[in-house]
Tab-separated table of C-alpha atoms and ligand atoms in Angstrom:
chain	number	residue	atom	x	y	z
A	1	MET	CA	0.002	-0.001	0.096
A	2	ARG	CA	1.193	3.579	-0.874
A	3	ASP	CA	2.606	5.786	1.875
A	4	SER	CA	0.183	8.480	0.487
A	5	TYR	CA	-2.749	6.323	1.454
A	6	LEU	CA	-2.038	6.667	5.178
A	7	ASP	CA	-1.482	10.530	4.930
A	8	GLU	CA	-4.651	10.823	3.204
A	9	PHE	CA	-6.536	8.407	5.630
A	10	PHE	CA	-5.130	10.719	8.520
A	11	THR	CA	-6.155	14.061	6.673
A	12	PHE	CA	-9.552	12.647	6.272
A	13	LEU	CA	-9.854	11.726	10.013
A	14	ARG	CA	-8.599	15.321	11.211
A	15	PHE	CA	-11.881	16.676	10.031
A	16	ALA	CA	-13.906	16.670	13.154
A	17	SER	CA	-17.356	15.923	11.208
A	18	ILE	CA	-19.658	15.538	14.206
A	19	SER	CA	-23.163	15.789	12.477
A	20	THR	CA	-25.058	15.899	15.520
A	21	ASP	CA	-23.656	19.256	16.892
A	22	ASP	CA	-23.942	22.284	15.317
A	23	THR	CA	-20.621	23.799	16.383
A	24	TYR	CA	-18.831	21.494	13.964
A	25	LYS	CA	-21.105	22.379	10.945
A	26	GLU	CA	-18.080	24.107	9.107
A	27	LYS	CA	-15.933	21.004	9.875
A	28	LEU	CA	-18.523	18.855	7.777
A	29	VAL	CA	-18.587	21.522	4.929
A	30	GLU	CA	-14.491	21.296	4.837
A	31	CYS	CA	-14.498	17.618	5.037
A	32	ALA	CA	-17.107	17.511	2.088
A	33	HIS	CA	-15.004	19.920	0.079
A	34	TRP	CA	-11.870	17.766	0.731
A	35	LEU	CA	-13.655	14.645	-0.759
A	36	VAL	CA	-15.015	16.431	-3.577
A	37	GLU	CA	-11.228	17.667	-4.412
A	38	LYS	CA	-9.939	14.162	-3.767
A	39	LEU	CA	-12.364	12.538	-5.981
A	40	ASN	CA	-11.859	15.005	-8.646
A	41	ARG	CA	-8.109	14.276	-8.730
A	42	ILE	CA	-8.427	10.593	-9.085
A	43	GLY	CA	-10.422	11.224	-12.399
A	44	LEU	CA	-14.075	11.366	-11.256
A	45	GLN	CA	-16.488	14.151	-11.839
A	46	ALA	CA	-17.164	15.219	-8.199
A	47	GLN	CA	-19.635	17.876	-6.783
A	48	LEU	CA	-20.751	19.171	-3.410
A	49	VAL	CA	-24.606	19.290	-3.273
A	50	SER	CA	-26.037	21.405	-0.662
A	51	THR	CA	-28.915	20.377	1.449
A	52	PRO	CA	-30.902	21.835	4.354
A	53	GLY	CA	-28.488	19.845	6.566
A	54	HIS	CA	-25.001	18.842	5.807
A	55	PRO	CA	-23.705	18.656	2.261
A	56	ILE	CA	-23.841	15.481	0.190
A	57	VAL	CA	-20.730	14.519	-2.003
A	58	TRP	CA	-21.843	13.093	-5.412
A	59	ALA	CA	-19.355	11.753	-7.957
A	60	LYS	CA	-19.430	9.940	-11.226
A	61	ASN	CA	-17.327	8.594	-13.811
A	62	LYS	CA	-18.350	9.071	-17.612
A	63	HIS	CA	-21.248	6.577	-17.914
A	64	GLN	CA	-21.326	4.477	-21.161
A	65	PRO	CA	-24.411	2.869	-22.324
A	66	GLY	CA	-24.491	-1.246	-22.119
A	67	ARG	CA	-22.556	-1.276	-18.700
A	68	LYS	CA	-24.003	-1.933	-15.311
A	69	THR	CA	-24.516	1.117	-13.026
A	70	VAL	CA	-23.425	0.851	-9.402
A	71	MET	CA	-23.897	3.330	-6.672
A	72	ILE	CA	-21.420	3.014	-3.998
A	73	TYR	CA	-22.727	4.699	-0.645
A	74	GLY	CA	-21.095	5.889	2.573
A	75	HIS	CA	-20.811	8.563	5.089
A	76	TYR	CA	-18.168	11.192	6.359
A	77	ASP	CA	-20.094	12.195	9.460
A	78	VAL	CA	-18.942	10.636	12.763
A	79	GLN	CA	-20.359	10.249	16.111
A	80	PRO	CA	-19.313	12.566	18.977
A	81	PRO	CA	-16.064	11.374	20.668
A	82	ASP	CA	-17.355	11.687	24.333
A	83	PRO	CA	-16.192	10.835	26.723
A	84	LEU	CA	-12.776	12.302	25.957
A	85	GLU	CA	-10.969	11.204	29.009
A	86	LEU	CA	-11.352	7.609	27.857
A	87	TRP	CA	-9.207	7.999	24.589
A	88	ASP	CA	-5.690	6.805	24.736
A	89	SER	CA	-4.909	9.448	21.918
A	90	PRO	CA	-6.883	12.469	20.762
A	91	PRO	CA	-10.011	11.390	18.580
A	92	PHE	CA	-9.239	13.890	15.804
A	93	ASP	CA	-5.404	13.487	16.018
A	94	PRO	CA	-5.010	9.928	14.292
A	95	VAL	CA	-2.214	7.654	15.144
A	96	LEU	CA	-0.951	4.380	13.792
A	97	ARG	CA	-0.259	1.667	16.654
A	98	ASN	CA	0.509	-1.921	15.923
A	99	GLY	CA	-1.194	-1.892	12.395
A	100	TYR	CA	-4.097	-0.022	13.647
A	101	VAL	CA	-5.250	3.513	12.997
A	102	TYR	CA	-6.994	5.081	16.130
A	103	ALA	CA	-9.384	8.080	15.624
A	104	ARG	CA	-13.012	8.764	15.551
A	105	GLY	CA	-14.528	7.563	12.427
A	106	SER	CA	-11.518	5.471	11.358
A	107	THR	CA	-13.823	2.512	10.902
A	108	ASP	CA	-17.388	4.258	11.020
A	109	ASN	CA	-17.107	5.040	8.008
A	110	LYS	CA	-14.061	7.028	6.806
A	111	GLY	CA	-11.734	4.044	6.589
A	112	GLN	CA	-14.425	1.748	4.998
A	113	ILE	CA	-15.539	4.586	2.324
A	114	LEU	CA	-11.845	5.562	1.714
A	115	SER	CA	-11.065	1.951	0.793
A	116	HIS	CA	-13.584	2.309	-2.037
A	117	ILE	CA	-12.182	5.665	-3.105
A	118	LEU	CA	-8.432	4.197	-3.237
A	119	GLY	CA	-9.758	1.060	-4.827
A	120	ILE	CA	-11.551	3.199	-7.586
A	121	GLN	CA	-8.299	5.379	-7.775
A	122	GLU	CA	-6.091	2.238	-8.346
A	123	THR	CA	-8.460	0.841	-11.085
A	124	ILE	CA	-8.465	4.093	-13.092
A	125	ALA	CA	-4.848	4.371	-12.616
A	126	GLU	CA	-4.156	1.057	-14.082
A	127	LYS	CA	-6.916	0.829	-16.655
A	128	GLY	CA	-7.840	4.372	-17.398
A	129	ASP	CA	-11.624	3.566	-16.438
A	130	LEU	CA	-13.942	1.629	-14.363
A	131	PRO	CA	-15.710	-1.569	-15.548
A	132	VAL	CA	-18.999	-0.124	-14.594
A	133	ASN	CA	-20.763	3.343	-14.654
A	134	LEU	CA	-20.292	4.675	-11.116
A	135	HIS	CA	-22.366	6.974	-8.797
A	136	LEU	CA	-20.349	7.652	-5.336
A	137	ILE	CA	-22.600	9.140	-2.703
A	138	ILE	CA	-20.916	10.237	0.629
A	139	GLU	CA	-23.511	11.922	2.903
A	140	GLY	CA	-22.747	13.871	6.133
A	141	GLU	CA	-26.176	12.738	8.088
A	142	GLU	CA	-25.841	9.121	8.430
A	143	GLU	CA	-25.421	9.153	12.248
A	144	ILE	CA	-28.298	11.599	12.637
A	145	GLY	CA	-30.970	9.642	10.588
A	146	SER	CA	-30.040	10.621	7.056
A	147	GLY	CA	-32.674	13.280	7.136
A	148	SER	CA	-31.646	15.181	3.794
A	149	LEU	CA	-30.852	12.111	1.664
A	150	PRO	CA	-34.306	10.939	0.767
A	151	GLY	CA	-35.028	14.352	-0.869
A	152	PHE	CA	-31.777	14.247	-2.648
A	153	LEU	CA	-32.718	10.589	-4.000
A	154	LYS	CA	-36.134	11.734	-4.889
A	155	LYS	CA	-34.872	14.901	-6.677
A	156	HIS	CA	-32.396	13.068	-8.763
A	157	ARG	CA	-34.014	9.729	-9.035
A	158	ASP	CA	-33.723	9.590	-12.859
A	159	SER	CA	-29.985	10.554	-12.919
A	160	LEU	CA	-29.377	8.181	-10.181
A	161	GLY	CA	-30.590	5.198	-11.787
A	162	CYS	CA	-28.537	2.263	-11.019
A	163	ASP	CA	-28.463	-1.614	-10.869
A	164	ILE	CA	-27.240	-1.965	-7.471
A	165	VAL	CA	-25.811	-0.274	-4.330
A	166	VAL	CA	-22.655	-1.284	-2.428
A	167	VAL	CA	-22.301	-0.209	1.147
A	168	SER	CA	-19.361	-0.935	3.466
A	169	ASP	CA	-20.604	0.345	6.568
A	170	THR	CA	-21.251	-3.095	8.352
A	171	GLY	CA	-19.254	-5.678	10.065
A	172	MET	CA	-16.900	-8.803	9.474
A	173	ILE	CA	-17.955	-11.772	11.642
A	174	ALA	CA	-14.304	-12.085	12.368
A	175	ARG	CA	-10.803	-10.698	11.629
A	176	GLY	CA	-10.162	-12.054	7.989
A	177	VAL	CA	-13.313	-13.526	7.531
A	178	PRO	CA	-14.945	-11.799	4.279
A	179	THR	CA	-18.718	-11.049	5.346
A	180	LEU	CA	-21.822	-10.293	3.195
A	181	SER	CA	-24.692	-9.199	5.276
A	182	TYR	CA	-28.141	-9.667	3.763
A	183	GLY	CA	-30.020	-8.168	6.849
A	184	LEU	CA	-30.216	-5.030	9.188
A	185	ARG	CA	-32.351	-4.482	11.949
A	186	GLY	CA	-34.540	-1.312	11.791
A	187	VAL	CA	-34.695	1.145	14.679
A	188	THR	CA	-37.257	3.522	16.063
A	189	ALA	CA	-37.141	5.961	19.123
A	190	CYS	CA	-38.962	7.617	21.693
A	191	GLU	CA	-38.461	9.768	24.893
A	192	VAL	CA	-40.696	9.470	27.963
A	193	LYS	CA	-41.149	12.239	30.637
A	194	VAL	CA	-42.826	11.580	33.988
A	195	THR	CA	-43.852	14.698	36.024
A	196	ALA	CA	-45.212	14.845	39.654
A	197	ALA	CA	-44.876	18.251	41.334
A	198	LYS	CA	-44.336	21.432	38.991
A	199	MET	CA	-41.226	22.159	40.920
A	200	ASP	CA	-38.424	20.232	42.902
A	201	LEU	CA	-39.519	19.379	46.319
A	202	HIS	CA	-37.983	19.157	49.974
A	203	SER	CA	-37.942	15.367	50.417
A	204	GLY	CA	-38.535	15.909	54.102
A	205	VAL	CA	-41.506	18.332	53.589
A	206	PHE	CA	-43.183	16.735	50.906
A	207	GLY	CA	-41.859	13.090	50.803
A	208	GLY	CA	-44.784	10.507	51.386
A	209	ALA	CA	-47.429	13.152	50.276
A	210	VAL	CA	-46.709	13.268	46.709
A	211	ALA	CA	-45.379	10.812	44.026
A	212	ASN	CA	-41.610	10.368	43.239
A	213	PRO	CA	-41.428	10.598	39.517
A	214	ILE	CA	-38.152	8.913	39.362
A	215	THR	CA	-39.455	5.925	41.262
A	216	ALA	CA	-42.763	6.003	39.109
A	217	LEU	CA	-40.366	5.963	35.975
A	218	ALA	CA	-38.324	3.196	37.100
A	219	ARG	CA	-41.559	1.253	37.939
A	220	LEU	CA	-42.903	1.978	34.528
A	221	LEU	CA	-39.528	0.912	32.716
A	222	ALA	CA	-39.385	-2.225	34.498
A	223	THR	CA	-42.642	-3.395	32.932
A	224	LEU	CA	-40.943	-3.387	29.550
A	225	HIS	CA	-39.417	-6.818	29.897
A	226	ASP	CA	-40.287	-9.818	31.836
A	227	ALA	CA	-37.527	-11.708	33.723
A	228	ASN	CA	-36.738	-13.797	30.780
A	229	GLY	CA	-35.785	-10.870	28.633
A	230	HIS	CA	-38.897	-10.953	26.571
A	231	ILE	CA	-40.718	-7.752	25.700
A	232	ALA	CA	-43.999	-7.266	27.663
A	233	ILE	CA	-45.553	-4.778	25.396
A	234	GLU	CA	-48.902	-6.231	24.083
A	235	GLY	CA	-48.815	-7.231	20.365
A	236	PHE	CA	-45.086	-6.468	20.180
A	237	TYR	CA	-44.185	-9.647	18.565
A	238	ASP	CA	-47.299	-10.082	16.372
A	239	ASP	CA	-45.530	-9.095	13.083
A	240	VAL	CA	-42.021	-10.663	13.772
A	241	LYS	CA	-41.207	-13.133	11.124
A	242	PRO	CA	-40.066	-16.350	13.028
A	243	LEU	CA	-36.641	-17.587	12.155
A	244	GLU	CA	-36.411	-20.215	9.410
A	245	ASP	CA	-34.728	-23.466	10.190
A	246	TRP	CA	-32.084	-23.000	7.200
A	247	GLU	CA	-30.976	-19.671	8.894
A	248	ARG	CA	-30.600	-20.915	12.377
A	249	ASP	CA	-28.586	-23.912	11.141
A	250	ALA	CA	-26.392	-21.551	8.838
A	251	TRP	CA	-25.705	-19.365	11.701
A	252	LYS	CA	-24.752	-22.326	14.105
A	253	LYS	CA	-22.171	-23.166	11.541
A	254	LEU	CA	-20.459	-19.654	11.459
A	255	PRO	CA	-16.929	-19.924	12.146
A	256	VAL	CA	-16.935	-17.802	15.363
A	257	ASP	CA	-18.268	-18.331	19.008
A	258	ALA	CA	-20.497	-15.415	19.356
A	259	ASP	CA	-20.578	-15.855	23.070
A	260	LYS	CA	-17.013	-15.700	23.781
A	261	LEU	CA	-16.341	-13.022	21.326
A	262	ILE	CA	-18.946	-10.616	23.075
A	263	LEU	CA	-17.895	-11.644	26.596
A	264	ASP	CA	-14.201	-11.063	25.577
A	265	GLU	CA	-14.851	-7.668	24.048
A	266	THR	CA	-17.347	-6.251	26.527
A	267	LYS	CA	-16.118	-7.893	29.803
A	268	ALA	CA	-19.695	-8.006	30.992
A	269	PRO	CA	-19.927	-10.751	33.733
A	270	ALA	CA	-22.415	-12.791	31.818
A	271	LEU	CA	-24.537	-12.582	28.581
A	272	PHE	CA	-28.133	-11.713	28.964
A	273	GLY	CA	-31.095	-11.729	26.362
A	274	GLU	CA	-34.348	-13.118	25.473
A	275	LYS	CA	-34.503	-16.813	26.469
A	276	GLY	CA	-34.838	-19.309	23.811
A	277	TYR	CA	-32.536	-17.940	21.230
A	278	SER	CA	-28.851	-18.145	20.640
A	279	THR	CA	-26.784	-14.862	20.710
A	280	PHE	CA	-26.655	-14.530	16.884
A	281	GLU	CA	-30.433	-14.989	16.708
A	282	ARG	CA	-30.907	-12.436	19.529
A	283	LEU	CA	-28.818	-9.885	17.724
A	284	TRP	CA	-29.770	-10.276	14.137
A	285	ALA	CA	-33.416	-11.626	14.099
A	286	ARG	CA	-34.953	-10.646	17.210
A	287	PRO	CA	-36.333	-7.171	18.244
A	288	THR	CA	-35.149	-5.299	21.443
A	289	ALA	CA	-36.432	-2.535	23.622
A	290	GLU	CA	-33.406	-0.519	24.859
A	291	LEU	CA	-33.182	2.255	27.289
A	292	ASN	CA	-30.286	4.715	26.052
A	293	GLY	CA	-30.397	7.173	28.695
A	294	ILE	CA	-32.150	8.070	31.966
A	295	GLY	CA	-32.285	11.263	33.736
A	296	GLY	CA	-34.051	13.115	36.697
A	297	GLY	CA	-33.133	14.470	40.084
A	298	TYR	CA	-29.793	15.502	41.667
A	299	GLN	CA	-26.748	14.063	40.025
A	300	GLY	CA	-23.913	15.894	41.807
A	301	GLN	CA	-21.442	15.101	44.472
A	302	GLY	CA	-22.885	14.213	47.997
A	303	THR	CA	-26.515	14.056	48.607
A	304	LYS	CA	-29.398	16.480	48.238
A	305	THR	CA	-32.906	15.616	49.800
A	306	VAL	CA	-35.022	16.505	46.998
A	307	ILE	CA	-37.856	15.035	45.242
A	308	ALA	CA	-37.469	15.898	41.552
A	309	SER	CA	-40.466	17.489	39.419
A	310	HIS	CA	-39.802	15.143	36.838
A	311	ALA	CA	-37.678	12.234	35.356
A	312	MET	CA	-37.242	11.098	31.767
A	313	ALA	CA	-35.717	8.222	29.765
A	314	LYS	CA	-34.624	7.728	26.075
A	315	LEU	CA	-35.657	4.516	24.511
A	316	THR	CA	-34.972	2.779	21.070
A	317	PHE	CA	-36.566	-0.303	19.616
A	318	ARG	CA	-34.636	-2.472	17.290
A	319	LEU	CA	-37.046	-3.842	14.547
A	320	VAL	CA	-36.934	-6.908	12.725
A	321	PRO	CA	-38.998	-8.325	9.640
A	322	ASN	CA	-42.001	-7.474	9.527
A	323	GLN	CA	-42.055	-4.933	12.274
A	324	GLU	CA	-43.317	-1.481	11.412
A	325	GLY	CA	-41.799	1.301	13.380
A	326	ASP	CA	-44.990	3.628	13.671
A	327	LYS	CA	-46.974	0.363	14.791
A	328	VAL	CA	-44.506	-0.449	17.236
A	329	LEU	CA	-44.361	3.172	18.804
A	330	LYS	CA	-48.265	3.103	19.116
A	331	LEU	CA	-48.195	-0.152	20.993
A	332	ALA	CA	-45.550	1.286	23.319
A	333	HIS	CA	-47.717	4.439	23.990
A	334	LYS	CA	-50.559	2.144	24.867
A	335	HIS	CA	-48.256	0.065	27.206
A	336	PHE	CA	-47.083	2.984	28.924
A	337	GLU	CA	-50.466	4.618	29.475
A	338	LYS	CA	-51.641	1.335	30.801
A	339	HIS	CA	-48.713	0.868	33.357
A	340	LEU	CA	-48.079	4.436	34.446
A	341	PRO	CA	-48.140	4.535	38.336
A	342	PRO	CA	-50.505	6.932	39.923
A	343	GLY	CA	-49.635	10.260	41.122
A	344	VAL	CA	-47.828	11.452	37.902
A	345	THR	CA	-48.495	12.462	34.432
A	346	MET	CA	-46.590	11.523	31.298
A	347	GLU	CA	-45.442	12.920	28.055
A	348	ILE	CA	-44.146	10.815	25.010
A	349	THR	CA	-42.152	12.387	22.337
A	350	ASP	CA	-41.444	10.150	19.334
A	351	GLY	CA	-37.923	10.159	17.668
A	352	HIS	CA	-36.411	9.213	14.292
A	353	SER	CA	-37.056	5.672	12.766
A	354	GLY	CA	-35.652	3.678	10.083
A	355	PRO	CA	-36.847	0.308	8.685
A	356	TRP	CA	-35.286	-3.107	8.645
A	357	TYR	CA	-33.766	-4.545	5.610
A	358	LEU	CA	-33.582	-8.111	4.209
A	359	THR	CA	-32.364	-9.091	0.957
A	360	ASP	CA	-31.268	-12.281	-1.030
A	361	PRO	CA	-27.648	-13.051	-0.565
A	362	HIS	CA	-28.017	-15.620	-3.593
A	363	SER	CA	-29.258	-13.140	-6.138
A	364	ALA	CA	-26.898	-12.751	-9.206
A	365	PHE	CA	-25.660	-9.596	-7.316
A	366	GLY	CA	-25.293	-11.343	-3.906
A	367	GLU	CA	-23.157	-14.267	-5.814
A	368	ALA	CA	-21.052	-11.651	-7.466
A	369	ALA	CA	-20.526	-10.118	-4.184
A	370	GLN	CA	-19.419	-13.365	-2.805
A	371	HIS	CA	-17.038	-13.952	-5.440
A	372	ALA	CA	-15.433	-10.634	-5.057
A	373	LEU	CA	-15.115	-11.113	-1.129
A	374	LYS	CA	-13.546	-14.434	-1.736
A	375	GLU	CA	-11.059	-13.063	-4.243
A	376	ALA	CA	-10.047	-9.985	-2.231
A	377	PHE	CA	-9.738	-11.926	1.063
A	378	GLY	CA	-8.717	-15.418	-0.064
A	379	THR	CA	-11.026	-17.183	2.127
A	380	GLU	CA	-14.637	-18.533	2.445
A	381	VAL	CA	-17.349	-15.795	2.815
A	382	ALA	CA	-19.719	-15.627	5.901
A	383	LEU	CA	-23.220	-14.821	5.243
A	384	ILE	CA	-24.898	-13.028	8.224
A	385	ARG	CA	-27.507	-10.465	9.289
A	386	GLU	CA	-26.534	-7.552	11.319
A	387	GLY	CA	-27.959	-5.980	14.527
A	388	GLY	CA	-27.151	-2.466	13.643
A	389	SER	CA	-29.246	-0.124	11.243
A	390	ILE	CA	-28.616	1.865	8.064
A	391	PRO	CA	-32.152	3.388	7.599
A	392	ILE	CA	-31.507	4.716	4.206
A	393	VAL	CA	-30.869	1.160	2.744
A	394	SER	CA	-34.544	0.513	2.584
A	395	GLN	CA	-34.878	3.767	0.848
A	396	PHE	CA	-32.621	2.709	-1.804
A	397	ARG	CA	-35.148	-0.283	-2.488
A	398	ASP	CA	-38.319	2.278	-2.115
A	399	ILE	CA	-36.986	5.434	-3.882
A	400	LEU	CA	-34.569	3.915	-6.515
A	401	GLY	CA	-35.767	0.198	-6.635
A	402	VAL	CA	-32.554	-1.302	-6.203
A	403	GLU	CA	-31.022	-3.874	-3.703
A	404	THR	CA	-27.916	-3.163	-1.636
A	405	LEU	CA	-24.858	-5.334	-1.274
A	406	LEU	CA	-23.507	-4.808	2.499
A	407	LEU	CA	-19.885	-5.603	2.347
A	408	GLY	CA	-18.732	-4.546	5.737
A	409	LEU	CA	-14.980	-3.968	7.012
A	410	ALA	CA	-15.801	-3.346	10.722
A	411	LEU	CA	-14.259	-5.773	13.200
A	412	HIS	CA	-16.032	-6.384	16.708
A	413	ASP	CA	-13.292	-4.560	18.520
A	414	CYS	CA	-13.140	-1.487	16.298
A	415	ARG	CA	-15.021	0.375	18.871
A	416	ALA	CA	-17.369	2.419	16.545
A	417	HIS	CA	-19.261	5.065	18.391
A	418	SER	CA	-16.807	4.329	21.552
A	419	PRO	CA	-13.546	5.727	22.535
A	420	ASN	CA	-10.427	4.334	20.952
A	421	GLU	CA	-12.270	3.805	17.616
A	422	ASN	CA	-9.568	1.979	15.318
A	423	PHE	CA	-9.272	0.432	11.932
A	424	PRO	CA	-6.571	-2.160	10.852
A	425	LEU	CA	-4.533	-1.097	7.799
A	426	GLU	CA	-5.078	-4.680	6.825
A	427	ASN	CA	-8.732	-3.679	6.419
A	428	LEU	CA	-7.777	-0.734	4.232
A	429	GLN	CA	-5.788	-2.842	2.150
A	430	ASN	CA	-8.187	-5.731	1.735
A	431	GLY	CA	-11.210	-3.052	1.337
A	432	ILE	CA	-9.083	-1.703	-1.838
A	433	LYS	CA	-8.881	-5.066	-3.205
A	434	MET	CA	-12.592	-5.858	-2.389
A	435	ASN	CA	-13.626	-2.514	-4.187
A	436	GLN	CA	-11.784	-3.798	-7.394
A	437	ALA	CA	-12.964	-7.081	-7.284
A	438	ILE	CA	-16.837	-5.953	-6.545
A	439	LEU	CA	-16.892	-3.606	-9.453
A	440	GLN	CA	-15.323	-6.282	-11.746
A	441	GLU	CA	-17.766	-8.775	-10.757
A	442	ILE	CA	-20.685	-6.625	-11.066
A	443	GLY	CA	-19.491	-5.519	-14.449
A	444	ARG	CA	-19.800	-9.224	-15.456
A	445	ALA	CA	-22.808	-10.294	-13.626
A	446	ARG	CA	-25.812	-12.003	-15.237
A	447	SER	CA	-28.622	-9.797	-13.905
B	501	BES	N1	-22.409	1.626	10.748
B	501	BES	C1	-23.576	1.895	11.520
B	501	BES	C2	-24.454	0.751	11.419
B	501	BES	C3	-24.044	-0.671	11.613
B	501	BES	C4	-23.209	-0.960	12.599
B	501	BES	C5	-24.792	-1.753	10.968
B	501	BES	C6	-22.714	-2.450	12.808
B	501	BES	C7	-24.390	-2.851	11.075
B	501	BES	C8	-23.365	-3.221	12.035
B	501	BES	C9	-24.355	3.238	11.350
B	501	BES	O1	-23.270	4.098	11.194
B	501	BES	C10	-25.140	3.477	12.721
B	501	BES	O2	-24.438	3.446	13.611
B	501	BES	N2	-26.347	3.482	12.632
B	501	BES	C11	-27.173	3.812	13.566
B	501	BES	C12	-28.563	4.265	13.065
B	501	BES	C13	-29.331	5.184	13.746
B	501	BES	C14	-28.620	6.664	13.969
B	501	BES	C15	-30.545	5.495	12.997
B	501	BES	C16	-27.489	2.647	14.590
B	501	BES	O3	-27.499	1.577	14.099
B	501	BES	O4	-27.606	2.975	15.667
B	502	MN	MN1	-21.789	4.228	10.139
């Protein structure tokens, strides 16, 4: 791999492109401009497309009739790096240690999308052109729900016509094992606020006379699951498509021990989840109700004898085929209303949602992807589903009418969204090869 690749990777990583925080708005614009310049330099025609949110980078080669058209999609925005004190080196000052590049976004998604860019660069340098017509779309709002992208896809639907989408923003089952993901979970969010008194109260003067909203919220949230980890919301599982035997069997044969992998990585004292399902089954094919944050009352040092006026919790549900986000939220509202303890009022605010995705790994393009992965990594391909979500993927199907190949390069210990996020140079290297192989294979595919 050329030295310049590492320099460019580091430059890309130095942009603090944190999409959720307005303070960094300009950094996203600078990062997008850097991409446009880079893509123009390697021989594509690239442009920055302004949106109500962060800009979209759109690059193409010269399209020729009779060739397959591929859209490669990725994102240049990143999650906030907090908590900063847990990083061994500053998040936007990349370093290379033992073959791994450490920085926010190194895996999710800058390293992965850069692999594609460098693969395209090498093919154009070697052959003068790509074997396919290309659209490269790199957005700046993936980590905040891709708000502007559907509008862009609709507006440019005719120009963006393509045969298949390729995305490297998912995981590999294990280091060195090329992985094709054929499913993603969906996600839908809400926030629950429980209020008792109109202000914070002295807990000696009022304690025992009015409800404590933190206690009420804790009781309410505890009704979400039973002791076996099963979600207790009435009707929640009604639309869940049962796992098929072939899938259960195939996942049992995957070349990794999921339980060990997760215990080693997380250092949790034990695994926990819905009874009756293996870890992969729980992660990939079963829905969850997760509390992502909880707040209320005094959080400072020492004690404060207070009854808070309110308490709140942030929740997300991971969804699986054939659940529908709006319906799940309605059921959750009903559940919370039914179980709300006395003496408090409740306010529920719904958040963003994105659908699940399931496709056929044995379609003509799926087979092409498997060939490409095998060629790039030199070993057998694992077929998996994913627990994470990329909401725009189902919109590629709905708006553009195309399927997506998920060829992820993220490892389990890449610490995406966590401190010390990292990406092995080995994956940048293999990702470059993978890009070259997949464009070749798609160029030749039957469908
Ligand atoms: N790259 C992830 C999604 C992902 C991670 C898919 C691992 C499969 C395996 C993406 O950047 C992400 O974090 N998505 C969010 C979506 C949300 C903001 C709507 C997620 O899954 O929480
Ligand atoms: Mn990502």
